[in-house]
Amino acid sequence: VLGTHVLFPACEYVCIATRQVCELGSGLGVAGIAAWVLGCGEVLLTDRDEAVAELLRINAWMAYIGSGKPEAESWDGSVDWCPLKVEVFGYEDDASVLQGPFDLVLCADLIYMS
C-alpha cells in the first residue's frame, strides 16, 4: 500500500540520479530501495538494531544484484561499490555520522516499540 499509493508517485517527481537519499529506521529497506530503483543516486539505509541492519545489508545487496542496471552486471561484491549503503543509526546517535547532506530523507513506518 505504501509503495503503490505514496512512495512511487512521490518518487516519480523527486528521484533524480544525482540525489543523495537517507532512509531513517529502514527496517527491511522497502522505501529506500524503491527510491533507488526509481532513479535516486546513492541511498543510505539506517536502522538502530545491528541484527536488522545486517538483514538490511542482505536486502540491499540482493536489490542491487537483481536490479538489471548495467553497473550491477559487473559488480565485484564490494560493499563500497554498491550505491545502497547501510549504517547502524538510532535516534540517540549523533547525526554527523550519517555524512550528509541529503536531498531527501525518508521516514516510513518509523515508530517502533519493543
mmCIF file of C-alpha atoms in Angstrom:
data_model
loop_
_atom_site.group_PDB
_atom_site.id
_atom_site.type_symbol
_atom_site.label_atom_id
_atom_site.label_comp_id
_atom_site.label_asym_id
_atom_site.label_seq_id
_atom_site.Cartn_x
_atom_site.Cartn_y
_atom_site.Cartn_z
ATOM 1 C CA VAL A 1 0.000 0.000 0.000
ATOM 2 C CA LEU A 2 2.776 2.463 0.918
ATOM 3 C CA GLY A 3 4.633 1.840 -2.321
ATOM 4 C CA THR A 4 1.619 1.968 -4.595
ATOM 5 C CA HIS A 5 -0.179 4.998 -3.203
ATOM 6 C CA VAL A 6 2.525 7.156 -1.644
ATOM 7 C CA LEU A 7 6.120 6.226 -2.435
ATOM 8 C CA PHE A 8 6.046 5.522 -6.163
ATOM 9 C CA PRO A 9 4.047 8.628 -7.167
ATOM 10 C CA ALA A 10 6.239 10.800 -4.913
ATOM 11 C CA CYS A 11 9.482 9.326 -6.240
ATOM 12 C CA GLU A 12 8.370 9.990 -9.789
ATOM 13 C CA TYR A 13 8.869 13.688 -9.033
ATOM 14 C CA VAL A 14 11.890 13.684 -6.727
ATOM 15 C CA CYS A 15 14.147 10.826 -7.848
ATOM 16 C CA ILE A 16 16.951 12.261 -9.901
ATOM 17 C CA ALA A 17 20.157 10.290 -10.415
ATOM 18 C CA THR A 18 22.285 12.841 -8.542
ATOM 19 C CA ARG A 19 20.123 12.891 -5.400
ATOM 20 C CA GLN A 20 21.518 11.759 -2.059
ATOM 21 C CA VAL A 21 18.867 9.952 -0.025
ATOM 22 C CA CYS A 22 18.753 8.750 3.580
ATOM 23 C CA GLU A 23 16.076 6.450 4.947
ATOM 24 C CA LEU A 24 15.795 6.532 8.732
ATOM 25 C CA GLY A 25 14.568 3.395 10.512
ATOM 26 C CA SER A 26 14.687 1.399 7.298
ATOM 27 C CA GLY A 27 13.718 -1.999 8.684
ATOM 28 C CA LEU A 28 13.612 -4.096 5.505
ATOM 29 C CA GLY A 29 14.534 -1.055 3.416
ATOM 30 C CA VAL A 30 11.467 -1.027 1.175
ATOM 31 C CA ALA A 31 11.180 2.758 0.838
ATOM 32 C CA GLY A 32 14.911 3.409 0.341
ATOM 33 C CA ILE A 33 15.443 0.528 -2.077
ATOM 34 C CA ALA A 34 12.365 1.575 -4.071
ATOM 35 C CA ALA A 35 13.705 5.137 -4.256
ATOM 36 C CA TRP A 36 16.992 3.824 -5.636
ATOM 37 C CA VAL A 37 15.242 1.563 -8.162
ATOM 38 C CA LEU A 38 13.188 4.567 -9.312
ATOM 39 C CA GLY A 39 16.278 6.631 -10.045
ATOM 40 C CA CYS A 40 17.717 8.175 -6.889
ATOM 41 C CA GLY A 41 21.513 8.172 -6.721
ATOM 42 C CA GLU A 42 23.182 6.800 -3.599
ATOM 43 C CA VAL A 43 20.825 5.763 -0.818
ATOM 44 C CA LEU A 44 21.822 5.378 2.824
ATOM 45 C CA LEU A 45 19.616 2.907 4.703
ATOM 46 C CA THR A 46 19.688 3.090 8.507
ATOM 47 C CA ASP A 47 18.335 1.133 11.432
ATOM 48 C CA ARG A 48 19.211 1.249 15.127
ATOM 49 C CA ASP A 49 19.372 -2.534 15.558
ATOM 50 C CA GLU A 50 22.567 -4.253 14.346
ATOM 51 C CA ALA A 51 20.739 -7.537 13.593
ATOM 52 C CA VAL A 52 18.160 -5.673 11.500
ATOM 53 C CA ALA A 53 20.946 -3.720 9.780
ATOM 54 C CA GLU A 54 22.604 -6.994 8.793
ATOM 55 C CA LEU A 55 19.371 -8.194 7.157
ATOM 56 C CA LEU A 56 19.071 -4.774 5.557
ATOM 57 C CA ARG A 57 22.553 -5.202 4.050
ATOM 58 C CA ILE A 58 21.458 -8.502 2.513
ATOM 59 C CA ASN A 59 18.302 -6.889 1.081
ATOM 60 C CA ALA A 60 20.347 -4.005 -0.340
ATOM 61 C CA TRP A 61 22.879 -6.335 -1.977
ATOM 62 C CA MET A 62 20.127 -8.526 -3.415
ATOM 63 C CA ALA A 63 18.282 -5.485 -4.770
ATOM 64 C CA TYR A 64 21.477 -4.192 -6.359
ATOM 65 C CA ILE A 65 22.451 -7.515 -7.925
ATOM 66 C CA GLY A 66 18.916 -8.138 -9.181
ATOM 67 C CA SER A 67 18.351 -4.598 -10.438
ATOM 68 C CA GLY A 68 19.317 -5.286 -14.034
ATOM 69 C CA LYS A 69 21.192 -1.985 -14.090
ATOM 70 C CA PRO A 70 24.349 -2.127 -16.245
ATOM 71 C CA GLU A 71 26.699 -1.197 -13.387
ATOM 72 C CA ALA A 72 25.314 -4.074 -11.289
ATOM 73 C CA GLU A 73 26.217 -6.575 -14.006
ATOM 74 C CA SER A 74 29.942 -6.061 -13.366
ATOM 75 C CA TRP A 75 29.690 -5.647 -9.578
ATOM 76 C CA ASP A 76 32.560 -7.388 -7.790
ATOM 77 C CA GLY A 77 30.709 -7.805 -4.472
ATOM 78 C CA SER A 78 32.492 -4.888 -2.817
ATOM 79 C CA VAL A 79 30.282 -3.025 -0.351
ATOM 80 C CA ASP A 80 31.975 0.232 -1.400
ATOM 81 C CA TRP A 81 30.695 -0.148 -4.959
ATOM 82 C CA CYS A 82 27.065 -0.706 -4.011
ATOM 83 C CA PRO A 83 25.025 2.539 -4.177
ATOM 84 C CA LEU A 84 22.836 1.222 -1.345
ATOM 85 C CA LYS A 85 24.763 1.836 1.896
ATOM 86 C CA VAL A 86 23.711 0.625 5.352
ATOM 87 C CA GLU A 87 24.564 2.206 8.718
ATOM 88 C CA VAL A 88 23.502 1.372 12.256
ATOM 89 C CA PHE A 89 21.902 4.601 13.457
ATOM 90 C CA GLY A 90 19.270 5.379 16.083
ATOM 91 C CA TYR A 91 17.576 8.486 17.411
ATOM 92 C CA GLU A 92 20.100 8.775 20.246
ATOM 93 C CA ASP A 93 23.105 8.798 17.876
ATOM 94 C CA ASP A 94 24.958 11.845 16.572
ATOM 95 C CA ALA A 95 23.608 12.670 13.095
ATOM 96 C CA SER A 96 27.069 13.714 11.889
ATOM 97 C CA VAL A 97 27.962 10.021 11.458
ATOM 98 C CA LEU A 98 25.498 9.872 8.549
ATOM 99 C CA GLN A 99 27.766 12.154 6.489
ATOM 100 C CA GLY A 100 25.059 14.131 4.656
ATOM 101 C CA PRO A 101 23.869 16.414 3.325
ATOM 102 C CA PHE A 102 20.871 14.611 1.885
ATOM 103 C CA ASP A 103 18.447 15.915 -0.698
ATOM 104 C CA LEU A 104 15.718 13.616 0.547
ATOM 105 C CA VAL A 105 15.146 11.945 3.942
ATOM 106 C CA LEU A 106 12.629 9.115 4.010
ATOM 107 C CA CYS A 107 10.903 8.026 7.210
ATOM 108 C CA ALA A 108 8.426 5.217 6.549
ATOM 109 C CA ASP A 109 6.830 3.397 9.498
ATOM 110 C CA LEU A 110 9.420 4.965 11.768
ATOM 111 C CA ILE A 111 7.884 4.330 15.204
ATOM 112 C CA TYR A 112 8.739 1.010 16.813
ATOM 113 C CA MET A 113 8.066 -0.101 20.367
ATOM 114 C CA SER A 114 9.999 -3.008 21.850
#
